[in-house]
Coordinates of C-alpha atoms in Angstrom, one line a residue:
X1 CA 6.0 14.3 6.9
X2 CA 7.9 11.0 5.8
X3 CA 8.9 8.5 8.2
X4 CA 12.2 8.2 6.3
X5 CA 13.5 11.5 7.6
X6 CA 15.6 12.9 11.2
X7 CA 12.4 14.9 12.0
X8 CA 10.4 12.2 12.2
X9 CA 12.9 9.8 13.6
X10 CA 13.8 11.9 16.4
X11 CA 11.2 14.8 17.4
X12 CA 7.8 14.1 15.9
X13 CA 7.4 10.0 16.8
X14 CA 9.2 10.4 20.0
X15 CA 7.2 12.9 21.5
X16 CA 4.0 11.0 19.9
X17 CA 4.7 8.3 21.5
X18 CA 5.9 10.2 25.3
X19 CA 2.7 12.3 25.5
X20 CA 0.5 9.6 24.8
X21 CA 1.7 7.4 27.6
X22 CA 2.0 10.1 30.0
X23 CA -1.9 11.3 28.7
X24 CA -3.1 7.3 29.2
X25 CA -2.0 7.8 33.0
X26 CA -4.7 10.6 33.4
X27 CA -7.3 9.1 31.4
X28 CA -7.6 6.3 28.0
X29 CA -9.5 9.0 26.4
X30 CA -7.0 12.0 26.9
X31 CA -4.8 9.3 25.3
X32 CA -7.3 8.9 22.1
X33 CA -8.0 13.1 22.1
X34 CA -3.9 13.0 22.0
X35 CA -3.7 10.4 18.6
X36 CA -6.2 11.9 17.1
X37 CA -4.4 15.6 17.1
X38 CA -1.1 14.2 16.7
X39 CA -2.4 12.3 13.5
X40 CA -3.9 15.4 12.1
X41 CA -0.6 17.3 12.7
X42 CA 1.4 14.5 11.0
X43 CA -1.3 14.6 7.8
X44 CA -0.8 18.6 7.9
X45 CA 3.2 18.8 8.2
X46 CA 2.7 16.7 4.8
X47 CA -0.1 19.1 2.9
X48 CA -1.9 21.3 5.3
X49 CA -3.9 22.6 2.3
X50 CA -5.9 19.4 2.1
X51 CA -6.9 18.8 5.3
X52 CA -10.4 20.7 5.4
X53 CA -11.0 17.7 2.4
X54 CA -9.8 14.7 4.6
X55 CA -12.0 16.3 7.5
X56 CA -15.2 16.7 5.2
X57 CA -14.8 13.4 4.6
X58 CA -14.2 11.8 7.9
X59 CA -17.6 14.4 9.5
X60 CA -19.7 13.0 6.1
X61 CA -19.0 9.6 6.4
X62 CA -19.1 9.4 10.2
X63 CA -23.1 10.9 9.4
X64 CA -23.7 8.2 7.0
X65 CA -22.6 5.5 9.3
X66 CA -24.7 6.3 12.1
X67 CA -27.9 7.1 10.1
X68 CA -27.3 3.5 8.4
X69 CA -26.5 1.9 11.5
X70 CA -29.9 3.2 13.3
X71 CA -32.1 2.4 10.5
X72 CA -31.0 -1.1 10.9
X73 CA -33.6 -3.6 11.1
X74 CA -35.2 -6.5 10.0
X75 CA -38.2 -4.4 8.7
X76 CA -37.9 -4.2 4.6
X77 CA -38.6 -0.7 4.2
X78 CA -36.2 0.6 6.3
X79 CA -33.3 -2.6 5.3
X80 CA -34.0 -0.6 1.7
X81 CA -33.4 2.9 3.3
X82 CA -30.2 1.6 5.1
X83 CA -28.9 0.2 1.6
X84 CA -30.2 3.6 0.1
X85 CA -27.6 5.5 2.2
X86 CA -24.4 2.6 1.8
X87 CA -25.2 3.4 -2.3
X88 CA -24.9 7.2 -1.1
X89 CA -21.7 7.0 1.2
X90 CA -20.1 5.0 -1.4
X91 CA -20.9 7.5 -4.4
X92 CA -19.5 10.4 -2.2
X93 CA -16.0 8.1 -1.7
X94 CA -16.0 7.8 -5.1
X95 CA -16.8 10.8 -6.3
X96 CA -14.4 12.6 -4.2
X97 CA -11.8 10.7 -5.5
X98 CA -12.6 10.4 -8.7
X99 CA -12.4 14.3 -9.1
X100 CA -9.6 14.8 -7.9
X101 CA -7.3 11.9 -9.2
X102 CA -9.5 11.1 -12.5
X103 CA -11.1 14.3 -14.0
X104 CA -8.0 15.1 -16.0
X105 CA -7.6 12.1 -17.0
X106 CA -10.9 11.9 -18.6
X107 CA -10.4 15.4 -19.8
X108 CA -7.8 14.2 -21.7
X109 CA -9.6 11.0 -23.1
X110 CA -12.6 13.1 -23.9
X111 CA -10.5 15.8 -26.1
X112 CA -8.6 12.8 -27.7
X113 CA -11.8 11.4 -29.5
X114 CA -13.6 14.7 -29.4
X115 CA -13.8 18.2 -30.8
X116 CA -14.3 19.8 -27.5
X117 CA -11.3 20.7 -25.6
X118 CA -12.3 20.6 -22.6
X119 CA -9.5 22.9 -19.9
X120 CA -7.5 20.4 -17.8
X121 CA -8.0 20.8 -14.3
X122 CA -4.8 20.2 -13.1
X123 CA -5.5 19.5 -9.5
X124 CA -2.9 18.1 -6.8
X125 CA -4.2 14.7 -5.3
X126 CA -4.5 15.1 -1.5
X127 CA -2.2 13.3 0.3
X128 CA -3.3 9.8 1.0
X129 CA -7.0 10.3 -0.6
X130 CA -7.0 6.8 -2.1
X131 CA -6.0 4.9 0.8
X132 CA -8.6 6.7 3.2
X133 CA -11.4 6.2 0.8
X134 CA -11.3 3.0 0.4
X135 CA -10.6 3.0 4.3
X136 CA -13.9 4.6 4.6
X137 CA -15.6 2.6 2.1
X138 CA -14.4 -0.7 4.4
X139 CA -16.4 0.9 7.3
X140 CA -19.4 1.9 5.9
X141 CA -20.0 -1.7 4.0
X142 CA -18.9 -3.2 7.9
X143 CA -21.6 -1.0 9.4
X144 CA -24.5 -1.9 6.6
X145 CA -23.5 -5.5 7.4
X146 CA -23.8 -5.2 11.0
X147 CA -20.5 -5.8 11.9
X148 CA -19.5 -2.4 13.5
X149 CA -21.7 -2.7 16.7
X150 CA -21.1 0.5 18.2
X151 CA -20.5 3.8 16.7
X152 CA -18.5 6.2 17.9
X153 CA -17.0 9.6 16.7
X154 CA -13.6 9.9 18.6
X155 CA -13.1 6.2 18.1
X156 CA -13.9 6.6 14.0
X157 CA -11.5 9.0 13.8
X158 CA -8.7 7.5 15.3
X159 CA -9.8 4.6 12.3
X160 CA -9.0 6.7 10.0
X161 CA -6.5 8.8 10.8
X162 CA -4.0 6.5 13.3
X163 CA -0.8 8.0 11.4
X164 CA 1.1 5.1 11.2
X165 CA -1.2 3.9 8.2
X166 CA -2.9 7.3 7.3
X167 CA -0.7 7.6 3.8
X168 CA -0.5 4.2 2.4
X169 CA -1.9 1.5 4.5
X170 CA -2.3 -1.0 5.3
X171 CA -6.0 -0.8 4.7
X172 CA -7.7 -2.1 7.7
X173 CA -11.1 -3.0 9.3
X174 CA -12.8 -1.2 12.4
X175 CA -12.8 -4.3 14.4
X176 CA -9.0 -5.2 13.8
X177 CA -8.0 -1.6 15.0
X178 CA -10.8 -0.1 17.4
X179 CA -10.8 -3.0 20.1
X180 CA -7.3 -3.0 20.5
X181 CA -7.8 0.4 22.4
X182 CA -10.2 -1.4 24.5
X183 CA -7.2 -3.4 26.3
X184 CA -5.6 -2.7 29.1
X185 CA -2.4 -3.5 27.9
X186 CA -2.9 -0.5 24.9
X187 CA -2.6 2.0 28.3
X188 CA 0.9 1.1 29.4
X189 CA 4.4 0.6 27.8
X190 CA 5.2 -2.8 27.0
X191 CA 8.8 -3.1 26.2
X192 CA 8.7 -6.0 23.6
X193 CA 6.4 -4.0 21.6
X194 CA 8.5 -1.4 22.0
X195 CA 11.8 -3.3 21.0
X196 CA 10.0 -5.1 18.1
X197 CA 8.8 -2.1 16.9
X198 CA 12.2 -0.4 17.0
X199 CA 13.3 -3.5 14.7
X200 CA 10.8 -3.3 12.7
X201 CA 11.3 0.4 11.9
X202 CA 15.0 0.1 11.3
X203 CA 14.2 -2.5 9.2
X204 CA 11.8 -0.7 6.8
X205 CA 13.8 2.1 7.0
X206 CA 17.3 0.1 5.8
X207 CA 14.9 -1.7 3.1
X208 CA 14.0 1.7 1.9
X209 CA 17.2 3.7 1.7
X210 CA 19.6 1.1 1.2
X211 CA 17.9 -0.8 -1.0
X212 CA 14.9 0.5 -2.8
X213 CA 16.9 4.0 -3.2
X214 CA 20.0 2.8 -4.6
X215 CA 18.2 0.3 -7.3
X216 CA 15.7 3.3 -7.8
X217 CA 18.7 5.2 -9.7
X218 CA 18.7 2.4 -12.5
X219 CA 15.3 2.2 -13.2
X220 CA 14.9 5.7 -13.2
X221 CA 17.9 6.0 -15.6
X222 CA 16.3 3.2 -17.7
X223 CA 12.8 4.6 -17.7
X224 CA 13.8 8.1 -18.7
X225 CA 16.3 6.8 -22.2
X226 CA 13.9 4.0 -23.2
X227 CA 14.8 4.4 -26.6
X228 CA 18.2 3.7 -25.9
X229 CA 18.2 0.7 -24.2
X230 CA 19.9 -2.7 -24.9
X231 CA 18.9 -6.4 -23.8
X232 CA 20.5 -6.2 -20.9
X233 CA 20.1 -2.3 -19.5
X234 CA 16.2 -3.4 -20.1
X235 CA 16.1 -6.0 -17.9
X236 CA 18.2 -4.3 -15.6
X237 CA 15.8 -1.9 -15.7
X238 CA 12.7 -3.4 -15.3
X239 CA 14.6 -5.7 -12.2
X240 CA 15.7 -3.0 -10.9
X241 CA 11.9 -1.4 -10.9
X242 CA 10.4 -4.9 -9.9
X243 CA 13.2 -5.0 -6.7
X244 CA 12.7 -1.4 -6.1
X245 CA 9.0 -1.3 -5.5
X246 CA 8.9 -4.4 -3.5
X247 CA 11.5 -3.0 -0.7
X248 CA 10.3 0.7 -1.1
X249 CA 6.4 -0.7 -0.4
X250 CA 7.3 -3.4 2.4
X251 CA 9.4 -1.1 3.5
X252 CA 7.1 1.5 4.4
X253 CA 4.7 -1.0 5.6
X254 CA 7.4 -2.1 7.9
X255 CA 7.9 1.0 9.3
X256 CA 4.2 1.3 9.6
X257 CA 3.9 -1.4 11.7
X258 CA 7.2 -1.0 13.9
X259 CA 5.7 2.5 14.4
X260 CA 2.1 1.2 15.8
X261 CA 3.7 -1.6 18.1
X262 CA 5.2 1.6 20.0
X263 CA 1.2 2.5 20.8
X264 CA 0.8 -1.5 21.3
X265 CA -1.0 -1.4 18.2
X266 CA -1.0 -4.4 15.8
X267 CA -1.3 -4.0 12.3
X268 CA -2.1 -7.0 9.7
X269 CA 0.5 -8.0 7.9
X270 CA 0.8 -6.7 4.1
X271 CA 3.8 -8.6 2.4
X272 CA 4.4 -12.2 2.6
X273 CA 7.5 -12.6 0.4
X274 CA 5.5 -12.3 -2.7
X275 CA 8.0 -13.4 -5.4
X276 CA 8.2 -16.7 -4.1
X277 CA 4.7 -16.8 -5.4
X278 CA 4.2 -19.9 -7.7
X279 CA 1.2 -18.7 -9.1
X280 CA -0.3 -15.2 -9.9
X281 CA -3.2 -16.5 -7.0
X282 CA -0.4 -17.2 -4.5
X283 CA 1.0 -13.6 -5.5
X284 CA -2.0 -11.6 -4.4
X285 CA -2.7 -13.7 -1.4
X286 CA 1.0 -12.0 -0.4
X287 CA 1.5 -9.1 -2.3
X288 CA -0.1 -5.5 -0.6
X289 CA -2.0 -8.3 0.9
X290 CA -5.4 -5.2 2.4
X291 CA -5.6 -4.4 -0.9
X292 CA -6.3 -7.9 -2.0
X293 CA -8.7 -8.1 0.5
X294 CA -10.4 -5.0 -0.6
X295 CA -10.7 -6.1 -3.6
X296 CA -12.0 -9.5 -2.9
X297 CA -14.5 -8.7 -0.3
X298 CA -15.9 -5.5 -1.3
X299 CA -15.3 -6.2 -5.3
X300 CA -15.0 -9.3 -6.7
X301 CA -17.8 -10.8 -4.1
X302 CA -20.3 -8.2 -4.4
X303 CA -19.9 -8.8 -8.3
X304 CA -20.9 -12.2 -8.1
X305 CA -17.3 -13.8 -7.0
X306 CA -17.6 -17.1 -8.7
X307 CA -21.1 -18.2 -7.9
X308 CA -22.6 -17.1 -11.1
X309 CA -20.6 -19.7 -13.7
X310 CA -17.6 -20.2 -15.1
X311 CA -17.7 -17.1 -17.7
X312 CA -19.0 -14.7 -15.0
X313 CA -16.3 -15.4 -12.8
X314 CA -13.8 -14.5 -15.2
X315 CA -15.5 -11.4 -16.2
X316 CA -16.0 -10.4 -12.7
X317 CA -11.7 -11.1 -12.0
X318 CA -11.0 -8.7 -14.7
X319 CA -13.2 -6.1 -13.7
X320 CA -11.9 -6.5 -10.7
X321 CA -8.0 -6.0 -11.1
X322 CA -9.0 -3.1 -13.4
X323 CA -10.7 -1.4 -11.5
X324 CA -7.3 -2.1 -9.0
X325 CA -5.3 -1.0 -11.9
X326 CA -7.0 1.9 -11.9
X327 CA -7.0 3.1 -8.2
X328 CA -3.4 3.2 -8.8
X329 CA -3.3 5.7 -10.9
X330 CA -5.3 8.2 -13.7
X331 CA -3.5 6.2 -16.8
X332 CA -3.8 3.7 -19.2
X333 CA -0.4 2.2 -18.2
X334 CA -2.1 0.9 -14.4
X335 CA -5.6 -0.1 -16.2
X336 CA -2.8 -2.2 -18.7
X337 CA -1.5 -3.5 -15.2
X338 CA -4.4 -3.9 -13.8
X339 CA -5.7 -6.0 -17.1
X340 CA -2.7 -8.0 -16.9
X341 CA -2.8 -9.0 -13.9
X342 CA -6.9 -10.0 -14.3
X343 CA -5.6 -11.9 -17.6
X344 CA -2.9 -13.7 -15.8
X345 CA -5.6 -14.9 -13.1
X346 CA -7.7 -16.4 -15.6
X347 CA -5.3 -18.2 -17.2
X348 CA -4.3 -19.4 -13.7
X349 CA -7.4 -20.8 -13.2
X350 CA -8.1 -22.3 -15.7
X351 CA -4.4 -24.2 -15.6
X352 CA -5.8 -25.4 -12.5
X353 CA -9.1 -26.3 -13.6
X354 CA -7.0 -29.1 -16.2
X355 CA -5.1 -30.4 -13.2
X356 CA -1.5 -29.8 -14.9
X357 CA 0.7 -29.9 -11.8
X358 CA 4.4 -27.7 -12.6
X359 CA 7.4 -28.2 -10.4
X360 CA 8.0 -25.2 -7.9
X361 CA 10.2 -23.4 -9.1
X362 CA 9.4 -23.2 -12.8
X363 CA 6.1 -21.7 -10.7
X364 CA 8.0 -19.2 -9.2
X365 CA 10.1 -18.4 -12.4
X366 CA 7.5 -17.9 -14.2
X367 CA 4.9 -15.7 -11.8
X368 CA 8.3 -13.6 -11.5
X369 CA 8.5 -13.0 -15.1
X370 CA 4.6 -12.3 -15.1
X371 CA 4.9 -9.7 -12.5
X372 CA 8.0 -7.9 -13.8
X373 CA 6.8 -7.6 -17.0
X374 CA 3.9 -6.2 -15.9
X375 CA 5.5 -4.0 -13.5
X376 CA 6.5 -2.2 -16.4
X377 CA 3.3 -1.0 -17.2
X378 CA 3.3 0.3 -14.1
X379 CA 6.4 2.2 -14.1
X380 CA 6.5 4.0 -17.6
X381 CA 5.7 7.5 -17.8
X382 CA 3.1 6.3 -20.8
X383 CA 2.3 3.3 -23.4
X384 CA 5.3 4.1 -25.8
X385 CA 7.3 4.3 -23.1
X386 CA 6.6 0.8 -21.4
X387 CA 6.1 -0.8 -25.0
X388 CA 10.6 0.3 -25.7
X389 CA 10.8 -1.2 -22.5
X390 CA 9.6 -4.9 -23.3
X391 CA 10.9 -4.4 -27.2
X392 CA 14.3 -4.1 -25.7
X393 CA 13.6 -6.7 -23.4
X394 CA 13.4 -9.4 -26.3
X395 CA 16.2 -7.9 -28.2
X396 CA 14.2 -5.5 -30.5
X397 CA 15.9 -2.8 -30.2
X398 CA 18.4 -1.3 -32.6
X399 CA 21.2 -1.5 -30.0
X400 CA 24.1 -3.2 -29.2
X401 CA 22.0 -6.3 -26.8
X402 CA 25.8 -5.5 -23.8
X403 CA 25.3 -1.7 -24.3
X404 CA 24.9 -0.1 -20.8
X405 CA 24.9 3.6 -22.0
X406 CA 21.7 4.2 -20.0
X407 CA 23.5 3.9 -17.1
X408 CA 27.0 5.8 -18.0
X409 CA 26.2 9.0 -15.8
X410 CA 26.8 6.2 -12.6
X411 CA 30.0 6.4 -11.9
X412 CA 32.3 3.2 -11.1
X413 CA 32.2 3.1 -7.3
X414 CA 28.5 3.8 -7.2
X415 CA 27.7 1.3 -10.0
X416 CA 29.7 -1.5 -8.1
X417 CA 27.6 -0.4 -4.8
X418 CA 24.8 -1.0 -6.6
X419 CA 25.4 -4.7 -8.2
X420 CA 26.2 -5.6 -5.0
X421 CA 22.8 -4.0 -3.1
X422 CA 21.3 -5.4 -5.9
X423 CA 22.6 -9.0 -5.4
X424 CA 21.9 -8.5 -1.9
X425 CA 18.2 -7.5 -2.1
X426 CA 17.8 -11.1 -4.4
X427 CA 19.8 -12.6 -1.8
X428 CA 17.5 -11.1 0.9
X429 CA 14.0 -12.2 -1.0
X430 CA 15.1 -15.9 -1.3
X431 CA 17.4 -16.4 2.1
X432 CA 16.1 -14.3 4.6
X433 CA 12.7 -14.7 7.1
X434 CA 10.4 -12.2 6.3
X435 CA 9.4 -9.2 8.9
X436 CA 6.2 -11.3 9.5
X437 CA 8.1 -14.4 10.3
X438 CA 10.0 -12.5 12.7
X439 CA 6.7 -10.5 14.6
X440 CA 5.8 -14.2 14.9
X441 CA 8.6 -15.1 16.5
X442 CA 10.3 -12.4 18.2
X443 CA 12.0 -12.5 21.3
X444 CA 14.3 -10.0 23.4
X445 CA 18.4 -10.9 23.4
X446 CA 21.0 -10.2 23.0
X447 CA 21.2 -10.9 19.2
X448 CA 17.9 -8.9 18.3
X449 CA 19.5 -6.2 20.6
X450 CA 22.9 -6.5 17.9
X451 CA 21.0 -6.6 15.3
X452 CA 18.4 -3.9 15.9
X453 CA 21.8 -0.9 16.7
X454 CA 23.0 -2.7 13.3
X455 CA 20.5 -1.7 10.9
X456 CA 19.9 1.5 13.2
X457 CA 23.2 2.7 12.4
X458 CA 23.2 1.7 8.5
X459 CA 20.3 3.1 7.8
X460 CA 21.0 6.4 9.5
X461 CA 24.5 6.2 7.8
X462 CA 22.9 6.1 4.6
X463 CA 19.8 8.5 5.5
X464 CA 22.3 11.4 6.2
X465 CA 24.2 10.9 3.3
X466 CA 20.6 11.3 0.8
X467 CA 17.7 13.9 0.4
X468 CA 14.9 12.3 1.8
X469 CA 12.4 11.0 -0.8
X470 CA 8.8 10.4 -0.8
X471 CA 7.8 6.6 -0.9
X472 CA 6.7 5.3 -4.5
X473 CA 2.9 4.5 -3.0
X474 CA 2.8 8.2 -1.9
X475 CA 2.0 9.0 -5.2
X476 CA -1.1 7.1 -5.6

């Protein structure tokens, strides 16, 4: 089920959120029993087919956690046996997704350089399988460490299926999510949860289909003719990717988190107006912002980090963003991403390393032109594909550098709708307080009352007048 859609919006998160309350009177675990189901429901209105996989994996990792966690000790041998079963539980994650979101992929590689071929699989990636895994990973390494005290199975399930984060994040940790439920005020509704999380909804939701769907039509336009395009359509293309992304992503993360303050749930933050970044660092410290984390702490440190020398640390950062590249997706296009990204890091830190200070917003201009470029990697279909994009992008094409045929199938009105959504989402990005500024700061009035029915209203306007469409993320 997507959150951008009437069912959602009026039957399925309504009654969630009724039932539960009216459950929490009888009892706080009738309230769990109740999120638990309703999550599963949500996960099955989306594929039903693949929920016997996301249940295998919840049951097998659950075992794993709690044989680690009672061989815990101090005594060597059985330290050993506890890392013994983290190696295991951390295979199976991979494993499981590896199948089904890299087999082909490797099928494919393997034929390329081979005699053999090998029969593509073809298999449909479950719904949300890379975001759980590495959700399950987090609280398997947290339970080796010894920082899961208690287990529990009703409680591990609600981990990792609450469905305000099952499909895409953000990626959490059992103790930012668990003891919330311990709190008294989890049991009863609290009315400025309630009215932030209505904001934030609306919010996510006009991001998404005001912004991220209209600029979606030029970079799809643009993606699918890249032979054909000038100077200009390729950067309006890649821009319009670049803008895209960002609002379809924070979007969804906005509505994920406007949909948990309804439960009095409070999810960490994910965006932090990224393309102000001056730096590549500064861009992953507020871009997906979990999946940083991830990365970092159960990645890049277990690597070595940047305790083992100067060399090793830059070995260990481009592992690491390729192997980031690659939970994107099962093509070369992400691990170039990915690699990019690494590259752009290194570069970064060395820069910093020779103490050459650059003026702010050179910083930001030139981390923006870092990330779009790479973005479009990340976009194209395949290599050929992304490689038109940045040839046209420097004027290499064989095409008229004003040309906008690309884009001729937009008619007028819509194309004039769309400069100015598209001046409004840079508008938005450099003017506006971000949705974490306003969680920070939110208080009931009138005014936040205004503003909430506004973007209610345009949101739904512009909802009724489109198909629903997945969310980019819900791909990967």
């Amino acid at each position: 089920m997507l959150f951008n859609s009437f069912p959602y919006i009026f039957l399925f998160l309504p009654i969630s959120v009724i039932v539960f309350y009216l459950l929490n009177r009888i009892s706080e675990k009738a309230g769990k029993y109740w999120l638990v189901i309703i999550s599963l429901v949500f996960y099955s209105l989306g594929t039903i087919k693949h929920l016997p996989l996301l249940l295998l994996s919840i049951i097998a990792n659950y075992s794993v956690a709690i044989t680690i966690h009672r061989w815990q000790s101090d005594n060597p041998f059985k330290q050993n046996t506890a890392k013994r079963l983290l190696a295991v539980g951390i295979f199976f994650n991979v494993a499981l997704l590896a199948f089904f979101k890299y087999v082909d992929f490797f099928i494919g590689n393997i034929n390329q350089i081979s005699n053999l071929n090998l029969k593509v699989l073809r298999l449909a990636i479950p719904l949300g399988i890379s975001f759980y895994t590495f959700q399950q990973i987090t609280y398997l390494v947290d339970t080796y460490r010894k920082e899961v005290k208690t287990i529990n199975f009703f409680d591990y399930c609600i981990f990792i299926t609450f469905f305000p984060r099952l499909l895409m994040g953000p990626i959490t940790r059992y103790n930012e999510i668990i003891p919330q439920f311990q709190h008294a005020i989890q049991k009863n509704v609290n009315y400025r949860n309630m009215s932030l999380g209505l904001y934030l909804f609306f919010l996510g939701l006009c991001k998404r289909v005001v912004i991220a769907d209209t600029l979606g039509v030029y970079a799809d336009l643009g993606y699918t003719s890249t032979l054909s395009l000038s100077l200009v359509a390729a950067w309006m293309t890649s821009l319009s990717y670049t803008l895209q992304i960002y609002f379809d992503f924070s979007g969804y993360t906005d509505m994920a988190i406007g949909t948990a303050y309804f439960f009095n749930i409070k999810l960490p933050f994910n965006f932090n107006s990224p393309y102000l970044s001056v730096n590549i660092q500064d861009f992953w410290r507020r871009w997906h912002i979990t999946l940083s984390r991830f990365l970092r702490d159960y990645i890049y440190i277990p690597l070595g980090g940047s305790r083992k020398g100067e060399i090793s640390t830059y070995i260990n950062i481009i592992i690491t963003f390729l192997i980031g590249g690659f939970w994107h997706g099962a093509g070369w296009t992400f691990i170039i991403w990915g690699g990019i990204h690494g590259c752009a890091l290194c570069v970064q830190r060395t820069w910093k390393k020779l103490n050459i200070q650059i003026p702010r917003l050179i910083g930001i201009f030139i981390t923006f032109n870092v990330v779009n470029i790479a973005w479009v990697f990340f976009r194209a279909e395949n290599l050929q594909d992304a490689i038109n994009v940045c040839k046209a992008m420097i004027g290499l094409n064989a095409i008229q550098s004003l040309s906008l045929s690309a884009f001729q199938s937009i008619k007028p009105w819509d194309n004039a709708i769309g400069v100015l959504i598209g001046g409004l989402s840079v508008f938005i990005i450099f003017m506006f307080k971000n949705s974490n500024t306003i969680q920070q700061h939110f208080k009931q009035s009138t005014q936040m009352v205004m503003a909430t029915v506004a973007l209610i209203v345009v949101s739904l306007l512009f909802l009724n007048s489109t198909v629903p469409k997945e969310f980019i993320y819900n791909d990967f």
